[in-house]
Amino acid sequence: MIAKEIKRKFLNYYEDKDEKLFVSSLLDKLNKVETCGYVVHTQFLNQNEVKISSMILNTLKSNWYLYKPFEDTSKFVIFLIPDNYCDYDIKNIIKENIIFFKVSAFSNNILLKHRECMGAIYSLGLNEKMIGDIFVVDGICYFFCFKNNEQFFYNNLNKISKYDVRIEKINAQDENIVNIIKVNYENVQIIIPSLRVDSILSKTFKLSRSETNLKIKNGNLFINSKEMYFCAYEVKEDDIVSFRKYGKIKIGKIVRSTKSGKFVLEIMRYK
């Protein structure tokens, strides 16, 4: 069992209320693993929650596994494994707990759109932490959820927008599926005076600096799934930057510096 003083130490490290609640839930799951002696998993986590989890679990020297189904996954599941649970097969544990759905329109002429699919799936009322990444490829929707919600989707997901759809469970590890599930983005190079996030957003989305800063202060910026209000934050390579109502980018490498001292930065802009 995790001692109360250790739990208090972790909780005191975080000021954000949601982060405190998440830490408390994670520690409770760890206690459950120790007392019950079987594998326990988290809900679907964003990047910030994975970062918090890895710090805590590594500090406590816990046995854990991060499930990342695809290269472009933005939601993850952590499996907490008892220290004496040596004879386990993580592939079977994942299969027993997580399923992958394929959703397509009955009419072959109908191509589903990502926004419509997200709207239909989330409008069913299930907690979004119970739903993993949603991909739409060539008009067909694919998404993850937990095994205990399988029947819920069979019973309730019968329309997307105005179109009747069919839903079926498929193997996420199928080589053909792995090859087609990719996020579409375009590589762009921008010239910026600094690596400040407001400078990058202003250039990428063709906004004035003052307009960009106002939107950041109003809570429209997320970096690695964490809300960010600091306009002068300097991005790092592989940061995922989401700007509400405008789009999402992934920070790449600094390609070179210009003679005037500016940076040529590579970014991946999601379509």
Tab-separated table of C-alpha atoms in Angstrom:
chain	number	residue	atom	x	y	z
A	1	MET	CA	0.000	0.000	0.000
A	2	ILE	CA	1.123	3.530	-0.769
A	3	ALA	CA	1.653	5.396	2.484
A	4	LYS	CA	-0.496	8.477	3.110
A	5	GLU	CA	2.539	10.747	3.364
A	6	ILE	CA	3.777	9.582	-0.055
A	7	LYS	CA	0.354	10.184	-1.591
A	8	ARG	CA	0.252	13.633	0.019
A	9	LYS	CA	3.695	14.419	-1.375
A	10	PHE	CA	2.617	13.618	-4.932
A	11	LEU	CA	-0.634	15.564	-4.589
A	12	ASN	CA	1.150	18.616	-3.210
A	13	TYR	CA	3.403	18.643	-6.269
A	14	TYR	CA	0.470	19.620	-8.506
A	15	GLU	CA	-1.590	22.789	-8.221
A	16	ASP	CA	-4.153	22.140	-10.948
A	17	LYS	CA	-7.362	20.594	-9.552
A	18	ASP	CA	-7.835	18.173	-12.445
A	19	GLU	CA	-4.233	17.002	-12.173
A	20	LYS	CA	-4.661	16.408	-8.436
A	21	LEU	CA	-7.776	14.319	-9.105
A	22	PHE	CA	-5.936	12.347	-11.751
A	23	VAL	CA	-2.962	11.672	-9.456
A	24	SER	CA	-5.284	10.553	-6.669
A	25	SER	CA	-7.086	8.167	-9.045
A	26	LEU	CA	-3.807	6.722	-10.328
A	27	LEU	CA	-2.523	6.086	-6.808
A	28	ASP	CA	-5.825	4.422	-5.870
A	29	LYS	CA	-5.423	2.091	-8.861
A	30	LEU	CA	-1.897	1.244	-7.735
A	31	ASN	CA	-3.216	0.356	-4.290
A	32	LYS	CA	-5.828	-1.844	-5.933
A	33	VAL	CA	-3.130	-3.674	-7.879
A	34	GLU	CA	-1.173	-4.320	-4.693
A	35	THR	CA	-4.149	-5.473	-2.631
A	36	CYS	CA	-5.950	-7.514	-5.315
A	37	GLY	CA	-2.939	-8.830	-7.191
A	38	TYR	CA	-4.280	-8.483	-10.736
A	39	VAL	CA	-3.730	-6.154	-13.684
A	40	VAL	CA	-5.578	-2.806	-13.593
A	41	HIS	CA	-5.746	-0.300	-16.432
A	42	THR	CA	-6.359	3.430	-16.611
A	43	GLN	CA	-8.900	5.192	-18.792
A	44	PHE	CA	-7.724	6.617	-22.112
A	45	LEU	CA	-5.072	9.199	-21.239
A	46	ASN	CA	-3.810	12.287	-23.009
A	47	GLN	CA	-0.125	13.149	-23.332
A	48	ASN	CA	-0.012	15.234	-20.178
A	49	GLU	CA	-1.595	12.451	-18.119
A	50	VAL	CA	0.928	9.962	-19.520
A	51	LYS	CA	3.752	12.316	-18.532
A	52	ILE	CA	2.385	12.605	-14.987
A	53	SER	CA	1.835	8.852	-14.759
A	54	SER	CA	5.304	7.921	-15.962
A	55	MET	CA	6.924	10.239	-13.420
A	56	ILE	CA	4.916	8.769	-10.528
A	57	LEU	CA	5.150	5.137	-11.617
A	58	ASN	CA	8.882	5.328	-12.253
A	59	THR	CA	9.458	7.072	-8.935
A	60	LEU	CA	7.564	4.285	-7.166
A	61	LYS	CA	9.342	1.663	-9.329
A	62	SER	CA	6.004	0.220	-10.366
A	63	ASN	CA	5.570	-2.361	-13.118
A	64	TRP	CA	3.581	-0.823	-15.966
A	65	TYR	CA	2.981	-0.933	-19.702
A	66	LEU	CA	1.982	1.934	-21.999
A	67	TYR	CA	-0.423	0.903	-24.755
A	68	LYS	CA	0.064	2.992	-27.879
A	69	PRO	CA	-1.806	1.285	-30.736
A	70	PHE	CA	-0.544	3.371	-33.664
A	71	GLU	CA	2.253	5.807	-34.463
A	72	ASP	CA	-0.169	8.745	-34.612
A	73	THR	CA	-2.049	7.843	-31.440
A	74	SER	CA	-2.915	10.747	-29.151
A	75	LYS	CA	-4.744	8.714	-26.489
A	76	PHE	CA	-3.063	5.995	-24.461
A	77	VAL	CA	-3.857	3.359	-21.844
A	78	ILE	CA	-1.538	2.358	-19.024
A	79	PHE	CA	-1.712	-1.170	-17.636
A	80	LEU	CA	-0.549	-1.499	-14.028
A	81	ILE	CA	0.937	-4.928	-13.412
A	82	PRO	CA	1.600	-6.552	-10.001
A	83	ASP	CA	5.295	-7.050	-9.256
A	84	ASN	CA	4.822	-10.784	-8.693
A	85	TYR	CA	2.692	-11.187	-11.818
A	86	CYS	CA	5.452	-12.643	-13.953
A	87	ASP	CA	3.472	-14.974	-16.171
A	88	TYR	CA	1.476	-12.475	-18.199
A	89	ASP	CA	0.922	-11.913	-21.894
A	90	ILE	CA	0.379	-8.207	-22.521
A	91	LYS	CA	-1.138	-8.837	-25.964
A	92	ASN	CA	-3.867	-11.010	-24.453
A	93	ILE	CA	-4.453	-8.529	-21.635
A	94	ILE	CA	-4.928	-5.734	-24.190
A	95	LYS	CA	-7.246	-7.915	-26.275
A	96	GLU	CA	-9.355	-8.694	-23.208
A	97	ASN	CA	-9.778	-5.025	-22.330
A	98	ILE	CA	-9.656	-2.893	-25.502
A	99	ILE	CA	-11.488	-3.300	-28.795
A	100	PHE	CA	-11.210	-1.586	-32.156
A	101	PHE	CA	-14.305	-0.713	-34.198
A	102	LYS	CA	-14.806	-0.086	-37.888
A	103	VAL	CA	-17.835	1.992	-38.855
A	104	SER	CA	-18.991	2.446	-42.443
A	105	ALA	CA	-22.083	3.712	-44.218
A	106	PHE	CA	-24.447	1.119	-45.688
A	107	SER	CA	-24.264	2.955	-48.978
A	108	ASN	CA	-20.882	2.653	-50.701
A	109	ASN	CA	-21.390	6.150	-52.128
A	110	ILE	CA	-21.315	7.774	-48.684
A	111	LEU	CA	-17.945	8.832	-47.285
A	112	LEU	CA	-18.038	9.599	-43.568
A	113	LYS	CA	-16.290	12.741	-42.301
A	114	HIS	CA	-14.140	12.990	-39.197
A	115	ARG	CA	-16.119	15.788	-37.571
A	116	GLU	CA	-19.427	13.962	-38.138
A	117	CYS	CA	-18.012	10.745	-36.679
A	118	MET	CA	-16.677	12.494	-33.593
A	119	GLY	CA	-20.007	14.242	-33.098
A	120	ALA	CA	-22.005	11.018	-33.393
A	121	ILE	CA	-19.738	9.013	-31.074
A	122	TYR	CA	-19.432	11.647	-28.345
A	123	SER	CA	-23.128	12.565	-28.510
A	124	LEU	CA	-24.034	9.099	-27.232
A	125	GLY	CA	-23.209	10.354	-23.753
A	126	LEU	CA	-20.345	8.048	-22.841
A	127	ASN	CA	-17.500	9.654	-20.899
A	128	GLU	CA	-14.864	10.683	-23.465
A	129	LYS	CA	-12.211	8.996	-21.306
A	130	MET	CA	-13.862	5.707	-22.317
A	131	ILE	CA	-13.143	6.411	-25.993
A	132	GLY	CA	-9.760	6.279	-27.670
A	133	ASP	CA	-8.549	7.838	-30.898
A	134	ILE	CA	-11.014	8.290	-33.743
A	135	PHE	CA	-9.613	7.965	-37.254
A	136	VAL	CA	-11.398	8.428	-40.559
A	137	VAL	CA	-9.681	6.963	-43.625
A	138	ASP	CA	-11.266	6.978	-47.085
A	139	GLY	CA	-14.674	7.702	-45.607
A	140	ILE	CA	-14.539	4.866	-43.054
A	141	CYS	CA	-14.373	5.508	-39.308
A	142	TYR	CA	-12.147	3.547	-36.898
A	143	PHE	CA	-12.029	4.029	-33.135
A	144	PHE	CA	-10.985	2.405	-29.869
A	145	CYS	CA	-13.028	1.785	-26.744
A	146	PHE	CA	-12.989	-0.515	-23.746
A	147	LYS	CA	-14.385	-4.029	-23.960
A	148	ASN	CA	-17.092	-3.357	-21.374
A	149	ASN	CA	-18.584	-0.695	-23.675
A	150	GLU	CA	-18.712	-2.964	-26.729
A	151	GLN	CA	-22.416	-3.758	-26.521
A	152	PHE	CA	-23.242	-0.107	-25.839
A	153	PHE	CA	-21.892	0.875	-29.243
A	154	TYR	CA	-23.560	-2.038	-31.016
A	155	ASN	CA	-26.873	-0.896	-29.541
A	156	ASN	CA	-26.522	2.855	-30.001
A	157	LEU	CA	-24.189	3.765	-32.847
A	158	ASN	CA	-26.459	3.204	-35.848
A	159	LYS	CA	-26.300	6.625	-37.497
A	160	ILE	CA	-23.592	9.147	-38.298
A	161	SER	CA	-25.039	12.454	-39.417
A	162	LYS	CA	-28.114	11.377	-41.413
A	163	TYR	CA	-26.565	8.157	-42.691
A	164	ASP	CA	-27.265	4.616	-41.512
A	165	VAL	CA	-24.031	2.861	-40.576
A	166	ARG	CA	-22.784	-0.616	-39.792
A	167	ILE	CA	-20.356	-1.272	-36.953
A	168	GLU	CA	-18.005	-4.213	-36.624
A	169	LYS	CA	-15.118	-5.227	-34.409
A	170	ILE	CA	-11.778	-5.705	-36.168
A	171	ASN	CA	-8.200	-6.570	-35.264
A	172	ALA	CA	-6.145	-3.423	-34.633
A	173	GLN	CA	-2.949	-5.403	-35.188
A	174	ASP	CA	-3.915	-6.507	-38.685
A	175	GLU	CA	-1.089	-5.395	-40.967
A	176	ASN	CA	-3.496	-3.908	-43.530
A	177	ILE	CA	-5.165	-1.813	-40.823
A	178	VAL	CA	-1.866	-0.656	-39.306
A	179	ASN	CA	-0.728	0.544	-42.731
A	180	ILE	CA	-3.812	2.678	-43.434
A	181	ILE	CA	-4.375	4.248	-40.005
A	182	LYS	CA	-2.368	7.415	-40.306
A	183	VAL	CA	-3.056	11.043	-39.481
A	184	ASN	CA	-2.936	13.282	-42.553
A	185	TYR	CA	-0.677	16.310	-42.244
A	186	GLU	CA	1.431	18.530	-44.418
A	187	ASN	CA	5.044	19.506	-43.755
A	188	VAL	CA	5.475	23.268	-43.657
A	189	GLN	CA	8.476	25.483	-43.035
A	190	ILE	CA	7.941	28.851	-41.367
A	191	ILE	CA	10.348	31.691	-40.614
A	192	ILE	CA	9.986	33.017	-37.069
A	193	PRO	CA	11.963	35.418	-34.838
A	194	SER	CA	11.850	33.039	-31.843
A	195	LEU	CA	10.460	29.712	-30.667
A	196	ARG	CA	7.722	31.428	-28.659
A	197	VAL	CA	4.421	29.682	-29.160
A	198	ASP	CA	2.557	32.926	-29.911
A	199	SER	CA	5.012	33.715	-32.691
A	200	ILE	CA	4.558	30.257	-34.228
A	201	LEU	CA	0.760	30.318	-34.012
A	202	SER	CA	0.588	33.814	-35.457
A	203	LYS	CA	2.693	32.795	-38.446
A	204	THR	CA	1.024	29.404	-38.980
A	205	PHE	CA	-2.581	30.573	-38.815
A	206	LYS	CA	-2.004	34.066	-40.259
A	207	LEU	CA	-3.174	35.947	-37.181
A	208	SER	CA	-1.860	39.150	-35.654
A	209	ARG	CA	0.328	38.722	-32.582
A	210	SER	CA	-2.165	40.611	-30.392
A	211	GLU	CA	-5.072	38.472	-31.630
A	212	THR	CA	-3.071	35.305	-30.995
A	213	ASN	CA	-2.132	36.388	-27.461
A	214	LEU	CA	-5.734	37.238	-26.624
A	215	LYS	CA	-6.907	33.811	-27.731
A	216	ILE	CA	-4.165	32.140	-25.683
A	217	LYS	CA	-5.180	34.109	-22.578
A	218	ASN	CA	-8.799	33.079	-23.202
A	219	GLY	CA	-7.870	29.398	-22.914
A	220	ASN	CA	-7.685	28.337	-26.555
A	221	LEU	CA	-4.164	26.862	-26.463
A	222	PHE	CA	-3.226	23.300	-25.502
A	223	ILE	CA	0.334	21.968	-25.552
A	224	ASN	CA	0.668	18.201	-25.242
A	225	SER	CA	-2.991	18.120	-24.135
A	226	LYS	CA	-2.406	20.579	-21.285
A	227	GLU	CA	-4.065	23.990	-21.255
A	228	MET	CA	-1.480	26.748	-21.652
A	229	TYR	CA	-1.943	30.481	-20.953
A	230	PHE	CA	1.722	31.510	-21.212
A	231	CYS	CA	2.239	33.334	-24.522
A	232	ALA	CA	6.046	33.280	-24.213
A	233	TYR	CA	6.283	29.498	-23.843
A	234	GLU	CA	9.110	28.221	-26.036
A	235	VAL	CA	8.156	25.105	-27.953
A	236	LYS	CA	10.316	22.000	-28.142
A	237	GLU	CA	10.663	19.428	-30.879
A	238	ASP	CA	7.748	16.938	-30.917
A	239	ASP	CA	5.430	19.238	-28.937
A	240	ILE	CA	1.816	18.842	-30.055
A	241	VAL	CA	0.216	22.296	-30.188
A	242	SER	CA	-3.571	22.578	-30.503
A	243	PHE	CA	-5.193	25.955	-31.117
A	244	ARG	CA	-8.935	25.794	-30.663
A	245	LYS	CA	-10.966	26.516	-33.838
A	246	TYR	CA	-7.789	26.821	-35.908
A	247	GLY	CA	-6.052	23.478	-35.899
A	248	LYS	CA	-3.244	21.358	-34.571
A	249	ILE	CA	0.468	21.215	-35.375
A	250	LYS	CA	3.459	19.129	-34.337
A	251	ILE	CA	6.752	20.920	-33.840
A	252	GLY	CA	9.621	19.613	-35.960
A	253	LYS	CA	13.274	20.557	-36.197
A	254	ILE	CA	14.943	23.905	-36.671
A	255	VAL	CA	16.102	23.619	-40.278
A	256	ARG	CA	18.503	26.571	-40.204
A	257	SER	CA	18.984	30.153	-39.086
A	258	THR	CA	18.704	33.111	-41.426
A	259	LYS	CA	21.260	35.896	-41.798
A	260	SER	CA	18.947	38.184	-39.857
A	261	GLY	CA	18.936	35.797	-36.881
A	262	LYS	CA	15.511	34.248	-37.452
A	263	PHE	CA	14.699	30.540	-37.423
A	264	VAL	CA	13.406	28.342	-40.216
A	265	LEU	CA	11.233	25.860	-38.329
A	266	GLU	CA	9.661	22.712	-39.707
A	267	ILE	CA	6.141	21.970	-38.506
A	268	MET	CA	3.598	19.298	-39.347
A	269	ARG	CA	0.161	20.812	-39.799
A	270	TYR	CA	-2.673	18.340	-39.351
A	271	LYS	CA	-5.335	18.355	-42.047
